[in-house]
Tab-separated table of C-alpha atoms in Angstrom:
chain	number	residue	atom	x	y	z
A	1	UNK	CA	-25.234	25.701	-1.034
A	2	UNK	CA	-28.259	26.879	-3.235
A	3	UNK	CA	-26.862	26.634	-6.663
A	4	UNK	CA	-28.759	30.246	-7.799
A	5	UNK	CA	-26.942	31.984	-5.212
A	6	UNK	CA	-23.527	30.552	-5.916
A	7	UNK	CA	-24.168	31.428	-9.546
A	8	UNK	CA	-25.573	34.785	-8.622
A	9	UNK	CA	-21.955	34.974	-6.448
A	10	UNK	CA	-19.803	33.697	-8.678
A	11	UNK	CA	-18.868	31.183	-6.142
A	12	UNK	CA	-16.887	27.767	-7.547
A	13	UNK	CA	-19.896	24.891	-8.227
A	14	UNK	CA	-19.375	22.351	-5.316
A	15	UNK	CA	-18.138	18.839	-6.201
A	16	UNK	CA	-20.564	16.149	-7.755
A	17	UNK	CA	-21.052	13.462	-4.918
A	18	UNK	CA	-20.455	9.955	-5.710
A	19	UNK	CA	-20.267	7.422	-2.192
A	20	UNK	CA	-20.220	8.899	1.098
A	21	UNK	CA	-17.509	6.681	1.775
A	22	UNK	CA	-15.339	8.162	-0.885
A	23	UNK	CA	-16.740	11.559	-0.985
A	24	UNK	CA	-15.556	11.427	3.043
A	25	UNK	CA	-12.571	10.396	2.758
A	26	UNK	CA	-11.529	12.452	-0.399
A	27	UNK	CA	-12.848	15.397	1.660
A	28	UNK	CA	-9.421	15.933	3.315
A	29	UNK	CA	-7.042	16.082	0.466
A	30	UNK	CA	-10.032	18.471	-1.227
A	31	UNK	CA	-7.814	21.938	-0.409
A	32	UNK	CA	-5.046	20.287	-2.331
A	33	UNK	CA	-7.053	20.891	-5.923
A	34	UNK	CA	-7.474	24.508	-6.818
A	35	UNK	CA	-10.216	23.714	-9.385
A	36	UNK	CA	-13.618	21.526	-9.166
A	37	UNK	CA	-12.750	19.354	-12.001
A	38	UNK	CA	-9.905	18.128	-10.492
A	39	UNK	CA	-11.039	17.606	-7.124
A	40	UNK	CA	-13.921	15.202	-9.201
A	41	UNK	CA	-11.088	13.419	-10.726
A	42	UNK	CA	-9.121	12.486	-7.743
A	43	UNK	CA	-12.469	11.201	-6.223
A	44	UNK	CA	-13.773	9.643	-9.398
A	45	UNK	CA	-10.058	7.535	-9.609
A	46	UNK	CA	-10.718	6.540	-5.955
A	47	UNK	CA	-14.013	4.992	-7.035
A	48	UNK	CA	-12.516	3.711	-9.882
A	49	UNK	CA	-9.551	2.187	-8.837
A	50	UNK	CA	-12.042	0.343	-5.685
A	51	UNK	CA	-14.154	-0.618	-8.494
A	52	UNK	CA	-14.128	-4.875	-9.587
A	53	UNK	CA	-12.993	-4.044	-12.994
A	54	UNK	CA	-9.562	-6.164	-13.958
A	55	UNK	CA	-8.015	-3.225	-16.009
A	56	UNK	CA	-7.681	0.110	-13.967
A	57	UNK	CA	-6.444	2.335	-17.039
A	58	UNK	CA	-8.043	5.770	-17.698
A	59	UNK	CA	-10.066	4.814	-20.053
A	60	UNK	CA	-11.520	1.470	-18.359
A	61	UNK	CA	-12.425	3.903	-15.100
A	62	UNK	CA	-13.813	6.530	-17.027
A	63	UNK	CA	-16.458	4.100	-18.282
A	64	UNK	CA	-17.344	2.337	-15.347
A	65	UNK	CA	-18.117	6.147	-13.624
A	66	UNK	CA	-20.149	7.586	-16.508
A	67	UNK	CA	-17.527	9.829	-17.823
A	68	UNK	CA	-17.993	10.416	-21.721
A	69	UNK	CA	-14.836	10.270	-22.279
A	70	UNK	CA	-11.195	9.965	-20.200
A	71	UNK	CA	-9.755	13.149	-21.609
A	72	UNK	CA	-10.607	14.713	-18.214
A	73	UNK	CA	-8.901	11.862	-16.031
A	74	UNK	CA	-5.858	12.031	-18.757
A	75	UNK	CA	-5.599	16.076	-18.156
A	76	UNK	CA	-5.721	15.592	-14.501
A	77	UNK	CA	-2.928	13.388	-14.294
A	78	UNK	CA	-0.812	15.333	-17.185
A	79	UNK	CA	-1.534	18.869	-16.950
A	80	UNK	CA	-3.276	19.388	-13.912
A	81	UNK	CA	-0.466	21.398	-11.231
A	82	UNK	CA	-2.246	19.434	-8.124
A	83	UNK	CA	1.815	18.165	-5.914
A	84	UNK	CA	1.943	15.124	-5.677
A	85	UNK	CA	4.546	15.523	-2.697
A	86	UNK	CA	1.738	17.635	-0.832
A	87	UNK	CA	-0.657	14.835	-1.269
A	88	UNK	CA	1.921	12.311	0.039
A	89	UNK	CA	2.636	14.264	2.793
A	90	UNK	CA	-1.719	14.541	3.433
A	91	UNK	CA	-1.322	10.995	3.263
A	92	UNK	CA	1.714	10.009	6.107
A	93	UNK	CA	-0.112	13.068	8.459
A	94	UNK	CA	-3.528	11.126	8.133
A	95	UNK	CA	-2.215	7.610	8.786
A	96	UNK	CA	0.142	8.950	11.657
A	97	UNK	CA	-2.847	10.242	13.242
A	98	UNK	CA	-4.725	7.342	12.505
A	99	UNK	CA	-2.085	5.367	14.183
A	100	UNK	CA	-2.021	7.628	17.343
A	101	UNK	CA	1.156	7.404	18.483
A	102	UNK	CA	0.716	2.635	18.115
A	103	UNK	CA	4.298	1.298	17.355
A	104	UNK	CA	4.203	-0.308	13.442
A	105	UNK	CA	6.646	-2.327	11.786
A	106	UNK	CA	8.225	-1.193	8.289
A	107	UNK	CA	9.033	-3.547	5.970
A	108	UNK	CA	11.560	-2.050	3.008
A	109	UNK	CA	11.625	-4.032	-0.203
A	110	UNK	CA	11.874	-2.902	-3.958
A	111	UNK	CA	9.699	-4.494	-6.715
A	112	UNK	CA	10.258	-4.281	-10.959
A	113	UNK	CA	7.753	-4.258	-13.197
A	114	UNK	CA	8.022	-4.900	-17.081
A	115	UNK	CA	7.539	-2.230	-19.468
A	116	UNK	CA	8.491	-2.702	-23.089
A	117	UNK	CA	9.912	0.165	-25.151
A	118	UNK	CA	12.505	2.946	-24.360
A	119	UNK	CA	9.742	6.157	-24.146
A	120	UNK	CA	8.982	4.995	-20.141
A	121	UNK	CA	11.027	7.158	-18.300
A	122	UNK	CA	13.924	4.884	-16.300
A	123	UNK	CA	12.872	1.710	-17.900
A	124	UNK	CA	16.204	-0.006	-18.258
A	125	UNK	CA	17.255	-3.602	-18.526
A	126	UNK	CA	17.425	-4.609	-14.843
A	127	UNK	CA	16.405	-7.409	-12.358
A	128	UNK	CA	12.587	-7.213	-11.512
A	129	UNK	CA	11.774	-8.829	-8.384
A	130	UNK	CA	7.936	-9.684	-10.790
A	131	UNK	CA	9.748	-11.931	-13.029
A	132	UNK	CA	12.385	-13.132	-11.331
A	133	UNK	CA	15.640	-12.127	-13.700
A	134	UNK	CA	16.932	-9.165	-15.821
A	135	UNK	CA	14.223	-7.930	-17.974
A	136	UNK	CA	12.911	-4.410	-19.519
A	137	UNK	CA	11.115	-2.430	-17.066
A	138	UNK	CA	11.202	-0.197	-13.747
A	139	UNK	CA	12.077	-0.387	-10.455
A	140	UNK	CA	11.010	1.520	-7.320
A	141	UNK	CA	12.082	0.794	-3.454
A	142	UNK	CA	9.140	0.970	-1.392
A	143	UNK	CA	7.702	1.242	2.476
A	144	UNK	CA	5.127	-0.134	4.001
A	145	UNK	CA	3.255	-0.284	7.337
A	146	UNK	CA	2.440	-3.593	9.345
A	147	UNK	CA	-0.099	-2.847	12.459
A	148	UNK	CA	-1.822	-5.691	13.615
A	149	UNK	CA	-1.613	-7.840	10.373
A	150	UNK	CA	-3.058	-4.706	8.263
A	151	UNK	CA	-0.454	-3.513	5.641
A	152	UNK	CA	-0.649	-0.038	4.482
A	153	UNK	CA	1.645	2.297	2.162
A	154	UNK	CA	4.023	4.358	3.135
A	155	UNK	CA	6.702	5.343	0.567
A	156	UNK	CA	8.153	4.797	-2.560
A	157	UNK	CA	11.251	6.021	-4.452
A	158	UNK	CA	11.924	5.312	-8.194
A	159	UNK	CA	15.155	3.762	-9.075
A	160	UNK	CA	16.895	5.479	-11.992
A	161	UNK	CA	19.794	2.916	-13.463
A	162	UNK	CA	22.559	5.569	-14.889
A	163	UNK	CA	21.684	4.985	-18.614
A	164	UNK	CA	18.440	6.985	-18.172
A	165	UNK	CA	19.509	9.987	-15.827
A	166	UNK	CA	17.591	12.846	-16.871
A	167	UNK	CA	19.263	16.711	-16.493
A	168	UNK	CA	19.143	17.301	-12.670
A	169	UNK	CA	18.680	13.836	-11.953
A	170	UNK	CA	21.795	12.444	-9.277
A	171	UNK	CA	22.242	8.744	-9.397
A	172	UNK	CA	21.206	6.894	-6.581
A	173	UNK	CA	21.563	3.254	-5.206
A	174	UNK	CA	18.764	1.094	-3.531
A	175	UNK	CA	20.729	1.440	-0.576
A	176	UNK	CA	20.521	5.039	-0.552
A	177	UNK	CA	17.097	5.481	-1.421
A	178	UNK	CA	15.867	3.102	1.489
A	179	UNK	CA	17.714	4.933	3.515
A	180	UNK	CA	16.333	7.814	2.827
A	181	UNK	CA	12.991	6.631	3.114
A	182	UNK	CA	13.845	5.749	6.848
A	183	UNK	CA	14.732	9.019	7.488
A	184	UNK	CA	11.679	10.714	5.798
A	185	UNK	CA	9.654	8.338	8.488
A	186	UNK	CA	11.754	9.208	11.084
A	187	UNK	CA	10.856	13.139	10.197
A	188	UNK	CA	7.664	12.231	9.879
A	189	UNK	CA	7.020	11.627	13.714
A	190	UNK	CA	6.463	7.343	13.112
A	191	UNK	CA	7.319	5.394	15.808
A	192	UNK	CA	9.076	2.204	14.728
A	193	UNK	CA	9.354	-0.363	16.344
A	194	UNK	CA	11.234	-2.941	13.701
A	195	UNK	CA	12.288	-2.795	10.723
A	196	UNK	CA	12.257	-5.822	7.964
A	197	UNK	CA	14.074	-6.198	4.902
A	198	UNK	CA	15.558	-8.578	2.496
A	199	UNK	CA	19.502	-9.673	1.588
A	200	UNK	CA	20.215	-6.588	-0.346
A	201	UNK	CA	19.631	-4.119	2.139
A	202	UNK	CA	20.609	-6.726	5.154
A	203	UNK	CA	24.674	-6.881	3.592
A	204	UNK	CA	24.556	-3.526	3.405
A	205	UNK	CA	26.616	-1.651	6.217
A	206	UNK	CA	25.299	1.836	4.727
A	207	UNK	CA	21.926	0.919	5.674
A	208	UNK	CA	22.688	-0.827	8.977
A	209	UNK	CA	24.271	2.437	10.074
A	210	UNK	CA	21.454	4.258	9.320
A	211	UNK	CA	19.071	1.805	10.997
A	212	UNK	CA	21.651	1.850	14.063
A	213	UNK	CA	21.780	5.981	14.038
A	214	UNK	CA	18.085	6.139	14.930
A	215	UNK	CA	18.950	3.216	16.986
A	216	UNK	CA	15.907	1.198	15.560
A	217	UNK	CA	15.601	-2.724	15.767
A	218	UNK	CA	16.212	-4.929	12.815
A	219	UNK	CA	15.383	-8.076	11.175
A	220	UNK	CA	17.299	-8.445	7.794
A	221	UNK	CA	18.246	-11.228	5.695
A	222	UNK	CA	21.713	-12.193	4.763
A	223	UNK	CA	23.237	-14.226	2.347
A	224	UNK	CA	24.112	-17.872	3.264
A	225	UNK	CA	27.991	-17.047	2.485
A	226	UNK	CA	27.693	-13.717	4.596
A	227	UNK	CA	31.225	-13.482	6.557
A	228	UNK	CA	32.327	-11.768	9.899
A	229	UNK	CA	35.895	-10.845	10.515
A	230	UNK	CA	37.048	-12.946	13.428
A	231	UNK	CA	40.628	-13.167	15.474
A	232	UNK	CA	42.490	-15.956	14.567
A	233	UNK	CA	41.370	-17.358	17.805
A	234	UNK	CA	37.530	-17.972	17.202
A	235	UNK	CA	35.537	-19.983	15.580
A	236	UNK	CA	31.980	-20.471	13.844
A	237	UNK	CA	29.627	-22.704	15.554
A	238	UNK	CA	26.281	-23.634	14.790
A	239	UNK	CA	23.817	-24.574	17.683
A	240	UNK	CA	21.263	-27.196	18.140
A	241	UNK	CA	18.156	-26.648	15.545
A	242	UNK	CA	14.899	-25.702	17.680
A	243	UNK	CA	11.509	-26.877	16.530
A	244	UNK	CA	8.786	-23.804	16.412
A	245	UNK	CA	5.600	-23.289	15.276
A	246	UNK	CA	5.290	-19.997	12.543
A	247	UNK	CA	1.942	-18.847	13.020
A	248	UNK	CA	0.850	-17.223	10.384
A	249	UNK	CA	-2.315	-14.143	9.764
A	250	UNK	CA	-4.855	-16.221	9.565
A	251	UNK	CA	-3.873	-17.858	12.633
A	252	UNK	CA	-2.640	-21.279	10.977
A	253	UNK	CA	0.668	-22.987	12.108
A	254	UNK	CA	3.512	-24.597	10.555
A	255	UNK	CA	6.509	-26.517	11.527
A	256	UNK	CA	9.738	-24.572	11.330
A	257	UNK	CA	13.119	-25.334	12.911
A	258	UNK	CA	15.536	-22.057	13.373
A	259	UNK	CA	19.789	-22.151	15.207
A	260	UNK	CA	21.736	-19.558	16.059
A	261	UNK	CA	25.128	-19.104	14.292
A	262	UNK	CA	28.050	-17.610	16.510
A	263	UNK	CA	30.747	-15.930	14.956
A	264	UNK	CA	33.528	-15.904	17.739
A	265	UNK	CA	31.730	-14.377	20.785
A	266	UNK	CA	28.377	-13.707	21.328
A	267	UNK	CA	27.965	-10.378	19.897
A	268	UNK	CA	24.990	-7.587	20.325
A	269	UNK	CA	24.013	-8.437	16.564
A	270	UNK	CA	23.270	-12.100	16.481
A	271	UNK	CA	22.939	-15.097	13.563
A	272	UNK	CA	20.152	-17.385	12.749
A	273	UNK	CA	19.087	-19.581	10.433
A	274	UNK	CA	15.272	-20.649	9.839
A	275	UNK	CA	13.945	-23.613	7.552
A	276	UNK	CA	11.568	-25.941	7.216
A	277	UNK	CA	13.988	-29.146	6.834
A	278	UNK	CA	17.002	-28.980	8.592
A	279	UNK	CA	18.280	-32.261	6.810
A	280	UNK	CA	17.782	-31.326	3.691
A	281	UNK	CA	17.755	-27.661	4.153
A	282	UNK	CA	15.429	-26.470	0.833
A	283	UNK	CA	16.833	-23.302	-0.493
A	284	UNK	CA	13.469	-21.802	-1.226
A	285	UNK	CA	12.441	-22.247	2.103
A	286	UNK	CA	15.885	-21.800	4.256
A	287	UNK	CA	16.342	-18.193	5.227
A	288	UNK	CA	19.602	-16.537	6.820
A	289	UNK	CA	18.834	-13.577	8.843
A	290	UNK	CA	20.445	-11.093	11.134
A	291	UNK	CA	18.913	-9.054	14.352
A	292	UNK	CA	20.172	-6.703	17.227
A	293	UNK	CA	16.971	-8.124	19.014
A	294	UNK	CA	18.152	-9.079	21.915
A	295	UNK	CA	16.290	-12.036	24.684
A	296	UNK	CA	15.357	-15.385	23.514
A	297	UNK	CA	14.597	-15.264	20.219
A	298	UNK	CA	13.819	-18.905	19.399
A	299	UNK	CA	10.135	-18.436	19.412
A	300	UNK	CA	9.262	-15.046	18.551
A	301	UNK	CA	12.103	-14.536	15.595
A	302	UNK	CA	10.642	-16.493	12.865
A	303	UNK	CA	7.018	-14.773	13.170
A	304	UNK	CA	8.912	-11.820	13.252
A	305	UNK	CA	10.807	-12.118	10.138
A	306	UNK	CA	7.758	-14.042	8.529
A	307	UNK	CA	6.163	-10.574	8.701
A	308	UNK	CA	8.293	-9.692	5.744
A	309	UNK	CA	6.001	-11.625	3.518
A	310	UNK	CA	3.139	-8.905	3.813
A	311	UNK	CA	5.232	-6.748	1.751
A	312	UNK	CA	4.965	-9.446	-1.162
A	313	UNK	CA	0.906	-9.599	-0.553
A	314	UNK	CA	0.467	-5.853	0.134
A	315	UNK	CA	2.413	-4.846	-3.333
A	316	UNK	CA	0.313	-7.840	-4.796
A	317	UNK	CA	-2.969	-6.073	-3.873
A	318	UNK	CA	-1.699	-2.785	-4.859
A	319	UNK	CA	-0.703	-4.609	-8.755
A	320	UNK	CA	-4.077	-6.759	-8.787
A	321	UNK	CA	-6.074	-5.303	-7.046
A	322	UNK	CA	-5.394	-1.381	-7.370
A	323	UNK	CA	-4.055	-1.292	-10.566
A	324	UNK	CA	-0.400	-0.290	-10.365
A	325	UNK	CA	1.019	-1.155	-13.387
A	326	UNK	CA	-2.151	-0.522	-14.837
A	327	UNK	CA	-1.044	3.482	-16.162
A	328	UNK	CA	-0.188	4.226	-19.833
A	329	UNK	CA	1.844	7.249	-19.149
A	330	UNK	CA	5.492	7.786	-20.165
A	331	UNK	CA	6.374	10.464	-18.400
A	332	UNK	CA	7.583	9.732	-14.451
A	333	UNK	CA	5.956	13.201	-13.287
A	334	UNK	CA	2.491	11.329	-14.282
A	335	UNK	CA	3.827	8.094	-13.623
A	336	UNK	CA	4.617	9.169	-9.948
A	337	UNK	CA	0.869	10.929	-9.737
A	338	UNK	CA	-0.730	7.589	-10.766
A	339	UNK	CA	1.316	5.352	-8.251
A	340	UNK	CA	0.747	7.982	-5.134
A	341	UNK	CA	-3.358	8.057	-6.262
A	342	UNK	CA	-3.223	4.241	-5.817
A	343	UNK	CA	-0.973	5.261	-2.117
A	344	UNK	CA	-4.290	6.976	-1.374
A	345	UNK	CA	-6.721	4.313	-2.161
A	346	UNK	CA	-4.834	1.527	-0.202
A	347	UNK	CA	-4.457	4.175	2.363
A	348	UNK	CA	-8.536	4.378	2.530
A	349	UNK	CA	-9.061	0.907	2.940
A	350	UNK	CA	-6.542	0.365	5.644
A	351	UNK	CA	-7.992	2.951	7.718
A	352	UNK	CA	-11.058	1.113	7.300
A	353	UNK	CA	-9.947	-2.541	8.262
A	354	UNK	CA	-11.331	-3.565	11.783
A	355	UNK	CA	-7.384	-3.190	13.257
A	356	UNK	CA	-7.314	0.481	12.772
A	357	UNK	CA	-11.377	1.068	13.502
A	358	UNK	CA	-10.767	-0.154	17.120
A	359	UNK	CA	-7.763	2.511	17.168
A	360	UNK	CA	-10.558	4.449	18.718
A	361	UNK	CA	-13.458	2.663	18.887
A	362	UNK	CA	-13.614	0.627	22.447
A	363	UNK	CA	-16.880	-1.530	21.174
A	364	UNK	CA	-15.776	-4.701	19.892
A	365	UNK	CA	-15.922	-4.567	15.793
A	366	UNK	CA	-17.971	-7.248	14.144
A	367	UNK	CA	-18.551	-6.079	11.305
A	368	UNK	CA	-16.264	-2.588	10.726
A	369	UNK	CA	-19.613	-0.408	10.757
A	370	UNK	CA	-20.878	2.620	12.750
A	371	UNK	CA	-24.455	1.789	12.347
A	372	UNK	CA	-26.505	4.834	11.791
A	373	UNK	CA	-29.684	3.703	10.513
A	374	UNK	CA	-31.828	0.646	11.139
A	375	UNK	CA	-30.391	-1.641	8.261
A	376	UNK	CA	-27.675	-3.980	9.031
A	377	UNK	CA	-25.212	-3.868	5.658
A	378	UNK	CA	-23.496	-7.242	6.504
A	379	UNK	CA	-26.947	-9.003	5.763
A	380	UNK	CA	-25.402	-8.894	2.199
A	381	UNK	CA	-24.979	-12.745	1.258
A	382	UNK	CA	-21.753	-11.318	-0.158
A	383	UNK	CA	-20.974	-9.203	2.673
A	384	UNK	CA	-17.221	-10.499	3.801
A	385	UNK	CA	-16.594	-10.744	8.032
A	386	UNK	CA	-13.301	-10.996	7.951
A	387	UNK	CA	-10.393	-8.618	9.610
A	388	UNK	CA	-7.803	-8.224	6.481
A	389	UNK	CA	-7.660	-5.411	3.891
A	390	UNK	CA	-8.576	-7.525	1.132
A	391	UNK	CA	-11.829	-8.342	3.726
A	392	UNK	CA	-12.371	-4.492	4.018
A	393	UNK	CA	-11.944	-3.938	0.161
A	394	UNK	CA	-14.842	-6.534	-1.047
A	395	UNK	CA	-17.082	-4.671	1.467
A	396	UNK	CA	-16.068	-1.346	-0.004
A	397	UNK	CA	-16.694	-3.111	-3.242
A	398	UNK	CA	-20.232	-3.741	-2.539
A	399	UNK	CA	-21.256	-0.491	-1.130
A	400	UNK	CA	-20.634	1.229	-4.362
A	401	UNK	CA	-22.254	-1.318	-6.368
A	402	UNK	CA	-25.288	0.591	-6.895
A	403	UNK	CA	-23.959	3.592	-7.474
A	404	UNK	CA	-21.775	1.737	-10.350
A	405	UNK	CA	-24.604	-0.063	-11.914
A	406	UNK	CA	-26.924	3.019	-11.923
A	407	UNK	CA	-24.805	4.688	-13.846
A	408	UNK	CA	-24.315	1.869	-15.997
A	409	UNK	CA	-27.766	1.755	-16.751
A	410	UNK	CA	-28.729	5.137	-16.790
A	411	UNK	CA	-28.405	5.496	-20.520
A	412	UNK	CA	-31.202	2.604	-21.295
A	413	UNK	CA	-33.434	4.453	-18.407
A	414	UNK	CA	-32.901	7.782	-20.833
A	415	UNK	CA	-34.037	5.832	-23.983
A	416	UNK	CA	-36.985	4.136	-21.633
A	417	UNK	CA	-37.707	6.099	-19.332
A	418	UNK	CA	-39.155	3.487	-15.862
A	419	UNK	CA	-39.303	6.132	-13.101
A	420	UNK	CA	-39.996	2.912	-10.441
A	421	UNK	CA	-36.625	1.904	-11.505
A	422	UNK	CA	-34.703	5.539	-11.056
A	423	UNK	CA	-36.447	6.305	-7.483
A	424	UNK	CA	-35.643	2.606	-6.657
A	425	UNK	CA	-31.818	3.144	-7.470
A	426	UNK	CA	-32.029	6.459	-5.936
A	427	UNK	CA	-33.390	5.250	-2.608
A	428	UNK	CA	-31.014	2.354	-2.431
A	429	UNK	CA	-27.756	4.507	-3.301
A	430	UNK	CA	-29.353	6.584	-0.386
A	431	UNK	CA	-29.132	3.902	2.382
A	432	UNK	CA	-25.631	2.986	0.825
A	433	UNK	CA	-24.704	6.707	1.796
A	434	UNK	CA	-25.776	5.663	5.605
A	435	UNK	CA	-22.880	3.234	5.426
A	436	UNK	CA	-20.308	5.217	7.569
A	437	UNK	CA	-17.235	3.557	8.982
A	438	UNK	CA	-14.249	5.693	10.427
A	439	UNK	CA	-11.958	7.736	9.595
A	440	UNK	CA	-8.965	9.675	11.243
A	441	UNK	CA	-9.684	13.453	10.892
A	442	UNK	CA	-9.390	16.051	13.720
């Protein structure tokens, strides 16, 4: 709109642009941001957060988008009354559209981060899954999506140990708060086809029932001691090992061996174990799991279960990556703002991955790109061809690269002014704007 008539009118200033690819994709969460400033925050984060730079605090982003100062990304995130639980909620109806109805596999884990200090909210001395024993920090359970190899977030829930219950605040267990989640998905129209999780939620009966009352399939762990009441009559028996071959993303193979262990009779919910020495029997690489899959199992179980490790590499991009430990907030109302901003930039990029462009694009993908101008973008010596999200992200990466580095030297251009150099950057942060791949609206 002409900018005399909106003054003239009185009409709201629209949004500065930054990437098409951002500005596009921030475009449907833009109703949930009653003022202008804030709506530029949540897109300047997205940026940001996408953005090479190791440290993703305020202040770090601020500079590498030409704010003056981070005040204005600190306000949005502390004062600003944007809902976090509407954005959330933007987020699940954009990727269950995205998914149209395509059967995904959840994968329920928790993960602990350190934090030093007592001011965090529900920071206690627990066991962080980061470090590998009891340490100082917090702990939330968490969701994600596996389509086709392509992680992508779903949920997360805050554990708050009973030492730091706030007024209002009910005490919750893991258990509970994964179960939850399930139901939330369940509400939220998902269509599951499998659901993964480790020991702690695999000995649980709680959550078994819940998995079992919306009568979805499960691959859980269990402890190598785990017991099953038996008549007097019946026995355990282990079966012959079977030698498989675990084929991982990338489409490499190992060697694995994996047995069924019968508790009496042969039951609906069946035993296994998988390793990759059955002599020897390494405990780091011996797992003990439990399934109401039923059929022969042998081949497909291990791959199955083996998807469970995407939840250790998605919540590793989301840490190195995206920055989510990254925040220097105390409060878990900001806290909880931060971690569902970085939801929404993992979110963007998993749209964008070549499994969920051929959702709806019949064309074979090669690279993700809807070509709409006469320049080829994957000409870039950098330019990555690959199918995974970390693939997807370096690409993103590169698109805004000119954008970045404009404004990075846009101060020296003031001092000497070169206007080759400012219509150059302008007309290549125009063809970068041609760059459009897809994304689920409608």
């Amino acid at each position: 709109m002409d900018v005399e008539l909106q003054i003239l009118k009185h009409l709201p200033r629209d949004a500065q642009p930054t990437v098409a690819l951002v500005d596009e994709y921030c475009a449907e969460y833009k109703d949930l941001f009653k003022e202008v400033r804030n709506y530029e925050c949540f897109k300047y984060l997205h940026l940001g957060i996408i953005s090479p730079i190791k440290r993703k605090s305020l202040p770090e982003i601020a500079k590498v988008v030409s704010i003056n100062s981070a005040q204005s990304l600190h306000h949005f995130m502390v004062n600003s009354d944007w809902s976090v639980k509407k954005l959330k909620n933007r987020r699940l109806k954009k990727l269950k559209r995205a998914l149209n109805g395509q059967a995904i596999t959840v994968v329920i884990d928790e993960t602990g981060d350190r934090k030093k200090g007592k001011k965090t909210d529900y920071v206690a001395r627990q066991y962080l899954g980061s470090v590998g024993k009891v340490d100082n920090g917090i702990v939330t359970v968490n969701a994600y999506g596996v389509y086709d190899n392509i992680t992508f977030p779903l949920c997360f829930k805050v554990f708050k140990p009973k030492g730091t219950l706030k007024e209002g605040d009910k005490y919750k267990t893991k258990i509970e708060l994964a179960s939850e989640i399930i139901t939330e998905l369940i509400n939220q129209g998902f269509n599951i086809e499998l659901v993964l999780a480790d020991s702690l939620y695999g000995e649980s009966s709680e959550f078994i029932k819940k998995l079992n009352e919306y009568e979805l399939a499960y691959v859980v762990a269990i402890r190598s001691n785990h017991g099953v009441w038996l008549p007097a009559s019946q026995s355990v028996r282990a079966n012959k090992w079977c030698k498989f071959e675990r084929t991982f993303s990338n489409q490499k193979s190992e060697t694995r061996y994996i047995r069924e262990i019968v508790y009496g009779k042969r039951r609906a919910i069946t035993y296994w174990e998988i390793t990759t020495d059955p002599e020897t029997m390494p405990e780091n690489s011996t797992t003990f799991i439990m399934t109401n899959l039923q059929g022969d199992l042998k081949k497909t179980l291990g791959d199955l279960y083996g998807l469970r490790t995407w939840v250790e590499y998605g919540f590793r991009q989301c840490k190195q990556e995206l920055g989510w430990t990254d925040y220097r907030l105390t409060n878990f109302q900001h806290i909880e703002k931060w971690w569902e901003i970085i939801f929404c930039v993992y979110t963007m990029i998993s749209l964008n991955s070549p499994a969920f462009l051929a959702l709806t694009q019949k064309s074979e993908i090669t690279p993700q790109i809807k070509q709409t101008s006469s320049a080829d973008f994957s000409h870039h010596q950098q330019w990555n061809h690959g199918c995974g999200w970390k693939n997807t992200l370096n690409n993103f990466r590169l698109i805004v690269q000119p954008l970045l580095l404009f404004w990075l030297v846009y101060p020296w251009i003031n001092i000497f002014p070169n206007s080759n150099l400012f219509l150059g950057f302008n007309h290549l942060i125009n063809a970068m704007n041609q760059f459009k791949p897809f994304y689920a609206s409608g």
